Short mmCIF file of C-alpha atoms in Angstrom, two decimals:
data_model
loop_
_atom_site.label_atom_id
_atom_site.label_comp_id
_atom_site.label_asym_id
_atom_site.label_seq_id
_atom_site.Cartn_x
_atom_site.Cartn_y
_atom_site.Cartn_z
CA UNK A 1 88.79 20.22 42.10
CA UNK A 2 88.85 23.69 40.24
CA UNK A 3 85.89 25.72 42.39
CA UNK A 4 86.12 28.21 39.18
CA UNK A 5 84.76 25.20 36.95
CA UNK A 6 82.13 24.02 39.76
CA UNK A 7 80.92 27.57 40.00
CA UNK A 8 80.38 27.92 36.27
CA UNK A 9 78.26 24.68 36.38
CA UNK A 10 76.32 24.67 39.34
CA UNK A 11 75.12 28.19 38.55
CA UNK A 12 72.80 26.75 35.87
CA UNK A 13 70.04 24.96 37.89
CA UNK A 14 68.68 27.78 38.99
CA UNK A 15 68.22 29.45 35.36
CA UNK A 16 66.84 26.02 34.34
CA UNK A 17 64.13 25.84 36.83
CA UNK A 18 66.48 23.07 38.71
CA UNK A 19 67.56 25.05 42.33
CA UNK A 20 67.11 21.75 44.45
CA UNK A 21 68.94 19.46 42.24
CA UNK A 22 71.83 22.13 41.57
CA UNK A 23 72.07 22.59 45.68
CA UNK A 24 71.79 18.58 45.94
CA UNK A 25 74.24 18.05 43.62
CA UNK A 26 76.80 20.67 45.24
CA UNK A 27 75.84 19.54 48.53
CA UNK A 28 77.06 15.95 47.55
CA UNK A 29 80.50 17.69 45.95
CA UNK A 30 81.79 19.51 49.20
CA UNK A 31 80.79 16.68 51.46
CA UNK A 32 82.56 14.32 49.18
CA UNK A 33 85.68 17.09 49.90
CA UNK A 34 84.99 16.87 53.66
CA UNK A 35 84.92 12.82 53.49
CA UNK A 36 88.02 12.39 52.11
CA UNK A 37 90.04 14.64 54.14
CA UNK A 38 88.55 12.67 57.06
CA UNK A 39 89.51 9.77 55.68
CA UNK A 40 92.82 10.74 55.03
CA UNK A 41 93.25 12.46 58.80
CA UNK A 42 91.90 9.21 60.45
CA UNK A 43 94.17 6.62 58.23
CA UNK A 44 97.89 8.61 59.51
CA UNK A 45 98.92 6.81 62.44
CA UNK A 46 97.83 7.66 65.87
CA UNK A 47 100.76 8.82 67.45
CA UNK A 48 100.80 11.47 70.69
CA UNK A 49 98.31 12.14 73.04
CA UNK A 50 94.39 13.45 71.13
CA UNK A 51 94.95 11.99 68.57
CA UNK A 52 91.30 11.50 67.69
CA UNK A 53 90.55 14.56 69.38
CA UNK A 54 92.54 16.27 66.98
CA UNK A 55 91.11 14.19 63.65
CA UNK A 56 87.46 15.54 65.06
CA UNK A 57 88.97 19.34 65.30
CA UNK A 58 90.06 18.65 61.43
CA UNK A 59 86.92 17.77 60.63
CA UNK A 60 85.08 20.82 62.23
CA UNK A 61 87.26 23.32 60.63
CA UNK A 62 87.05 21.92 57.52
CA UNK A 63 83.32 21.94 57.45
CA UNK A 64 83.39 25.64 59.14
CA UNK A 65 86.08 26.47 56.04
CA UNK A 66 83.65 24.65 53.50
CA UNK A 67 80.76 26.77 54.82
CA UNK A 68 82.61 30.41 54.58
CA UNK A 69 83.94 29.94 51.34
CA UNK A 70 81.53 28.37 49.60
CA UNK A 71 78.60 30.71 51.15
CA UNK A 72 79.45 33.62 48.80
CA UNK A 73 78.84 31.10 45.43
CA UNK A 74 75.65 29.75 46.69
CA UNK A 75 74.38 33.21 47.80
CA UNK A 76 75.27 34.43 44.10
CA UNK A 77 73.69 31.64 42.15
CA UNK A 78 70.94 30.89 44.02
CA UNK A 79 69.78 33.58 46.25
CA UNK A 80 69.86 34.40 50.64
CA UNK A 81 69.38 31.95 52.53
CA UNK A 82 70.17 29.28 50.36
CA UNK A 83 73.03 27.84 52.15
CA UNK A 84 70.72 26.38 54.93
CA UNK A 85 70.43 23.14 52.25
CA UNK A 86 74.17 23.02 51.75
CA UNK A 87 74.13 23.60 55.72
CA UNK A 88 71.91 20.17 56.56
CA UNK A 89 73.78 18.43 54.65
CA UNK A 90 77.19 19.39 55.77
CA UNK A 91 75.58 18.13 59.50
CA UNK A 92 74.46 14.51 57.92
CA UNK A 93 78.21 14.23 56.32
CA UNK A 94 79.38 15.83 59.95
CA UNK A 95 77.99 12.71 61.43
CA UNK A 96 78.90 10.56 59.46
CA UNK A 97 82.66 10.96 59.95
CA UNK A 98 82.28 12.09 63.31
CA UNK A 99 80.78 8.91 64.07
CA UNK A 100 83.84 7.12 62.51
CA UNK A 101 86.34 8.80 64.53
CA UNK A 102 84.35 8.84 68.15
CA UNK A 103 83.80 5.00 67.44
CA UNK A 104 87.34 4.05 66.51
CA UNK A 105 88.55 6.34 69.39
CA UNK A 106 86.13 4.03 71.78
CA UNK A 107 87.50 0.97 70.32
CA UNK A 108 90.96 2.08 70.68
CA UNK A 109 90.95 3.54 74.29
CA UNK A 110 89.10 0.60 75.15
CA UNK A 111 86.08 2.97 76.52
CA UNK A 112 83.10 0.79 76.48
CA UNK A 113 85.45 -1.92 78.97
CA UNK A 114 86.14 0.83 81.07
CA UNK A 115 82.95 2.23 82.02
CA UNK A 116 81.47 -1.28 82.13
CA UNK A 117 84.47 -2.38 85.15
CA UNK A 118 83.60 0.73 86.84
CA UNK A 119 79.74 0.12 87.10
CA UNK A 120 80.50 -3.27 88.28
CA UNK A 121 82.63 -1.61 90.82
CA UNK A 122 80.81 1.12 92.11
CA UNK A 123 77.98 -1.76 92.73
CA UNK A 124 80.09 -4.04 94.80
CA UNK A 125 80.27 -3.50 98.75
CA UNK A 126 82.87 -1.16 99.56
CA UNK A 127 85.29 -1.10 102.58
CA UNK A 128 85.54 2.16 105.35
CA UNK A 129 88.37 4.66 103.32
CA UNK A 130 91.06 5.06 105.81
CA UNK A 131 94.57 4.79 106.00
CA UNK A 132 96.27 1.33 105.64
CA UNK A 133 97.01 -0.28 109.21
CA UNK A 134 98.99 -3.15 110.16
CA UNK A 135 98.19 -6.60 109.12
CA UNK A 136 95.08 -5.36 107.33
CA UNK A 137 94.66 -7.32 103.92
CA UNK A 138 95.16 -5.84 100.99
CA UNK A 139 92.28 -5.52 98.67
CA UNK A 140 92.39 -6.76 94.93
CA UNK A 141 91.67 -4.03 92.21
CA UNK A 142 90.89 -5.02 88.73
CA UNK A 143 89.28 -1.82 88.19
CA UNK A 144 90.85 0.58 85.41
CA UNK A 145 94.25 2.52 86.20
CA UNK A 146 93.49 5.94 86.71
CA UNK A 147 96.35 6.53 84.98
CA UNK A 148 94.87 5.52 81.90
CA UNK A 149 91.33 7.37 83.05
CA UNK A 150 93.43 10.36 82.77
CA UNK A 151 94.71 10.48 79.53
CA UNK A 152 91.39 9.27 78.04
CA UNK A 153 89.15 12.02 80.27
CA UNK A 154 91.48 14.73 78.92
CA UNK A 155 91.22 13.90 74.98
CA UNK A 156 87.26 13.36 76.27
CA UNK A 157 87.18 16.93 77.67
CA UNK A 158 89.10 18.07 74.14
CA UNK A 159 86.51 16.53 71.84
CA UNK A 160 83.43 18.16 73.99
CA UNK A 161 84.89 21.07 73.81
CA UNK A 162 85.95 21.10 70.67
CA UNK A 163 82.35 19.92 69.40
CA UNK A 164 80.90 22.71 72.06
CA UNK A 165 82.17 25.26 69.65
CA UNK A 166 81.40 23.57 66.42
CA UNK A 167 77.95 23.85 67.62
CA UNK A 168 78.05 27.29 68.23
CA UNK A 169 79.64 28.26 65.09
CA UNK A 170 76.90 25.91 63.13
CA UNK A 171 73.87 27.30 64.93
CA UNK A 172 75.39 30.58 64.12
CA UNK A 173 75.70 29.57 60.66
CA UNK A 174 71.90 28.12 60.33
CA UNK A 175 70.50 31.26 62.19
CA UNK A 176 72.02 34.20 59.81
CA UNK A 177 70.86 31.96 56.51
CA UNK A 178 67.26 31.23 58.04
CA UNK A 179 66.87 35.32 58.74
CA UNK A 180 67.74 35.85 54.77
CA UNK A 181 65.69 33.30 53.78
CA UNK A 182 62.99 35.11 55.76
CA UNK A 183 63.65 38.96 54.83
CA UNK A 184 63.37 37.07 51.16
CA UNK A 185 59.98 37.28 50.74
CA UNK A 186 59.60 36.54 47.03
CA UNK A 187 61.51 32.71 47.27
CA UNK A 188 61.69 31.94 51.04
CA UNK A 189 60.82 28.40 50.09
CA UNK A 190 63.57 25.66 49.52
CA UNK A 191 62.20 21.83 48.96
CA UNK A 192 59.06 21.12 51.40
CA UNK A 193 60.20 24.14 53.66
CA UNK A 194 59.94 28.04 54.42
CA UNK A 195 61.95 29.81 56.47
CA UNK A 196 59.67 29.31 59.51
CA UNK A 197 60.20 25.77 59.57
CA UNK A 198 63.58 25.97 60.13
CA UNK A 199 65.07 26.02 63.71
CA UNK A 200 69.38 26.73 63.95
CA UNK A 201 69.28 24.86 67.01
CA UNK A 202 67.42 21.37 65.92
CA UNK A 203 69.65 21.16 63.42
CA UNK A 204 72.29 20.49 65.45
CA UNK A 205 70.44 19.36 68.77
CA UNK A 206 68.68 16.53 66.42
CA UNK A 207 71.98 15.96 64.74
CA UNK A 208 73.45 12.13 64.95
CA UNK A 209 76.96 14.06 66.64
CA UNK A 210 75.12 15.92 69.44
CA UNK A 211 73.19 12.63 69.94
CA UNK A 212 76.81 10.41 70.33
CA UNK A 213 78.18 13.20 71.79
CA UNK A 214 75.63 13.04 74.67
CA UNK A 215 76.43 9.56 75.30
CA UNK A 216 79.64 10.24 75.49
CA UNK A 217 79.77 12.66 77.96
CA UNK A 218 77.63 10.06 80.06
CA UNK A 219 80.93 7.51 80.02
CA UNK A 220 82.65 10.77 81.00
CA UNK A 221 81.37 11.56 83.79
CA UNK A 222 80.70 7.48 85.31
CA UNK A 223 85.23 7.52 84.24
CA UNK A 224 85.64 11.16 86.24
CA UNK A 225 83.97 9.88 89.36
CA UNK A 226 85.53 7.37 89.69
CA UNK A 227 88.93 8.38 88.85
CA UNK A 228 87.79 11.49 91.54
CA UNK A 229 86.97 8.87 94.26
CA UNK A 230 90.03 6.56 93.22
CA UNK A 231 92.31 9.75 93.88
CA UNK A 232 91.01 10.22 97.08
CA UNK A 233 90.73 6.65 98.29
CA UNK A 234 94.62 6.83 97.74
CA UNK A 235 95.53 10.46 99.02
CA UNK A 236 93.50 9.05 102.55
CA UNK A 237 95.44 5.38 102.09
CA UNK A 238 98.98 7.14 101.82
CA UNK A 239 98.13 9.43 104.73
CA UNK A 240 99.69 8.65 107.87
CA UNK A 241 97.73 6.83 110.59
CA UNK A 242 98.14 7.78 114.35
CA UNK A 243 96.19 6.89 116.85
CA UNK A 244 94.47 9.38 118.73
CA UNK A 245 94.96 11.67 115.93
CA UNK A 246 91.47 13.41 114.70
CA UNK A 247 93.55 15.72 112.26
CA UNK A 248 94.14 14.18 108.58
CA UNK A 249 97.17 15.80 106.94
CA UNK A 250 94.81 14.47 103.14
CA UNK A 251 92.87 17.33 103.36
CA UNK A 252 95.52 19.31 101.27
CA UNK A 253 95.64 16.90 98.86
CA UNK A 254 92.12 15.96 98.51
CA UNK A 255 91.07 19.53 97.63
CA UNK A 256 93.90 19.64 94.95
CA UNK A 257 92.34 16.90 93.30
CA UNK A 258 89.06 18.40 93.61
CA UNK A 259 90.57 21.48 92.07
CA UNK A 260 91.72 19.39 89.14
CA UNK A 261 88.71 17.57 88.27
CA UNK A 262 86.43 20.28 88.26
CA UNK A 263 88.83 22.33 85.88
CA UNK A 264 88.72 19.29 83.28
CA UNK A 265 85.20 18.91 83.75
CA UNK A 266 84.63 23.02 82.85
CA UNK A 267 86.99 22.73 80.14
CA UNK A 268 84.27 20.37 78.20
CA UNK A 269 82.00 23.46 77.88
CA UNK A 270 79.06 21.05 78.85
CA UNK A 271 76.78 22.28 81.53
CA UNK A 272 74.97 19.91 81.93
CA UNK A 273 78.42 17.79 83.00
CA UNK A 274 79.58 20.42 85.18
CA UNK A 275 76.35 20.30 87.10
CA UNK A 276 76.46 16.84 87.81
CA UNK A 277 79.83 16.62 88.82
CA UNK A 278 79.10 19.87 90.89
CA UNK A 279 76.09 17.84 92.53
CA UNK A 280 78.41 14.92 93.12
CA UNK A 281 80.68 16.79 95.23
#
């Protein structure tokens, strides 16, 4: 795909009375470019730990790549501000594979069964915490390992953060090609919009990814409870039980893994998740 060649052709709709179409038409070429390398991330085999946290960072830098070297050739042929088009566009392809990835992540971490067996158990009866005593029956769990919880909440916590600062960079983006469209007071109007109809932050707050990704920080935090409450249930089960005793020797560990789960919950860059897991403790 010589960019020379596309730059030579695409630079003709606007001397032809044809802006839209030429920005359509380029818009469909570099989203084609970010589909197929995608594609071609999510198709390798998924070997390693965030794995699909990593195909989702491929896909942000490529469009963030796209959108800083192509800016330049858009800005040339067809005037500031121009980019915004190119911009929306981007966003519709960015959910598009996005939604691809998060969904065969879910399918492949089994997500959906997970936070489904952990509503069902967090609406059961539960029994006192305490430490296991003699001839007391042990409780069947059919609840998810935490284990597993673990490894899927960090590659969670990668991917929010990860799309935290895609957002940033895209609002960023959207904001400096809305003020040129604005300071261009001769041709501030592309398709059935002017510069004052344009918001940096809907386009990515109406966006299909911030949508998904607000869902899925939902099954985050329902998984981080209760791997937080399954952590503690066994620090106070392993502790040792003597009567008379009114000093736990858990304490230690329960405030490591409170310590824990509040740094992975910070490290998805989400208030809005922090806050309820802050509210929760």
């Amino acid at each position: 795909r010589n960019e020379a060649n596309i730059s030579r052709f695409f630079r003709l709709f606007p001397l032809i009375g044809k802006e839209t179409e030429g920005l359509d038409k380029y818009s469909k070429f570099v989203c084609g470019i970010i589909a197929g390398k995608s594609q071609a991330n999510l198709a390798e085999i998924a070997i390693g730990p965030n794995f699909y946290g990593y195909a989702l960072l491929k896909l942000y830098e490529n469009i963030a790549t796209i959108i800083s070297q192509h800016q330049p050739v858009v800005k040339t042929h067809y005037g500031p501000g121009k980019m915004i088009r190119v911009i929306e566009r981007l966003q519709e392809e960015c959910d598009k594979q996005s939604r691809i990835i998060l969904d065969t992540f879910y399918d492949e971490k089994q997500v959906h069964r997970k936070v489904s067996d952990i509503k069902m158990y967090n609406a059961a009866p539960k029994k006192p915490l305490g430490p296991q005593r003699p001839g007391q029956s042990r409780e069947v769990d059919s609840t998810p390992d935490p284990r597993e919880l673990d490894v899927v909440l960090n590659e969670l916590a990668m991917i929010s953060a990860r799309t935290h600062l895609y957002y940033r960079f895209m609002e960023a983006s959207a904001r400096s090609e809305i003020e040129e469209m604005g300071e261009n007071k001769e041709n501030n109007t592309l398709a059935e919009k002017d510069a004052n109809n344009y918001d940096p932050i809907e386009i990515i707050k109406n966006s299909g990814l911030a949508k998904q990704a607000k869902s899925l920080m939902a099954d985050f935090l329902v998984m981080e409870e209760y791997f937080f409450r399954k952590a503690i249930e066994k620090a106070m089960k392993i502790d040792k039980y003597e009567e008379g005793s009114v000093i736990s020797s858990c304490v230690g560990d329960v405030f490591y893994i409170l310590k824990e789960c509040l740094i992975r919950v910070v490290s998805t860059s989400d208030i809005e998740c922090l806050t309820s897991m802050v509210n929760l403790v």
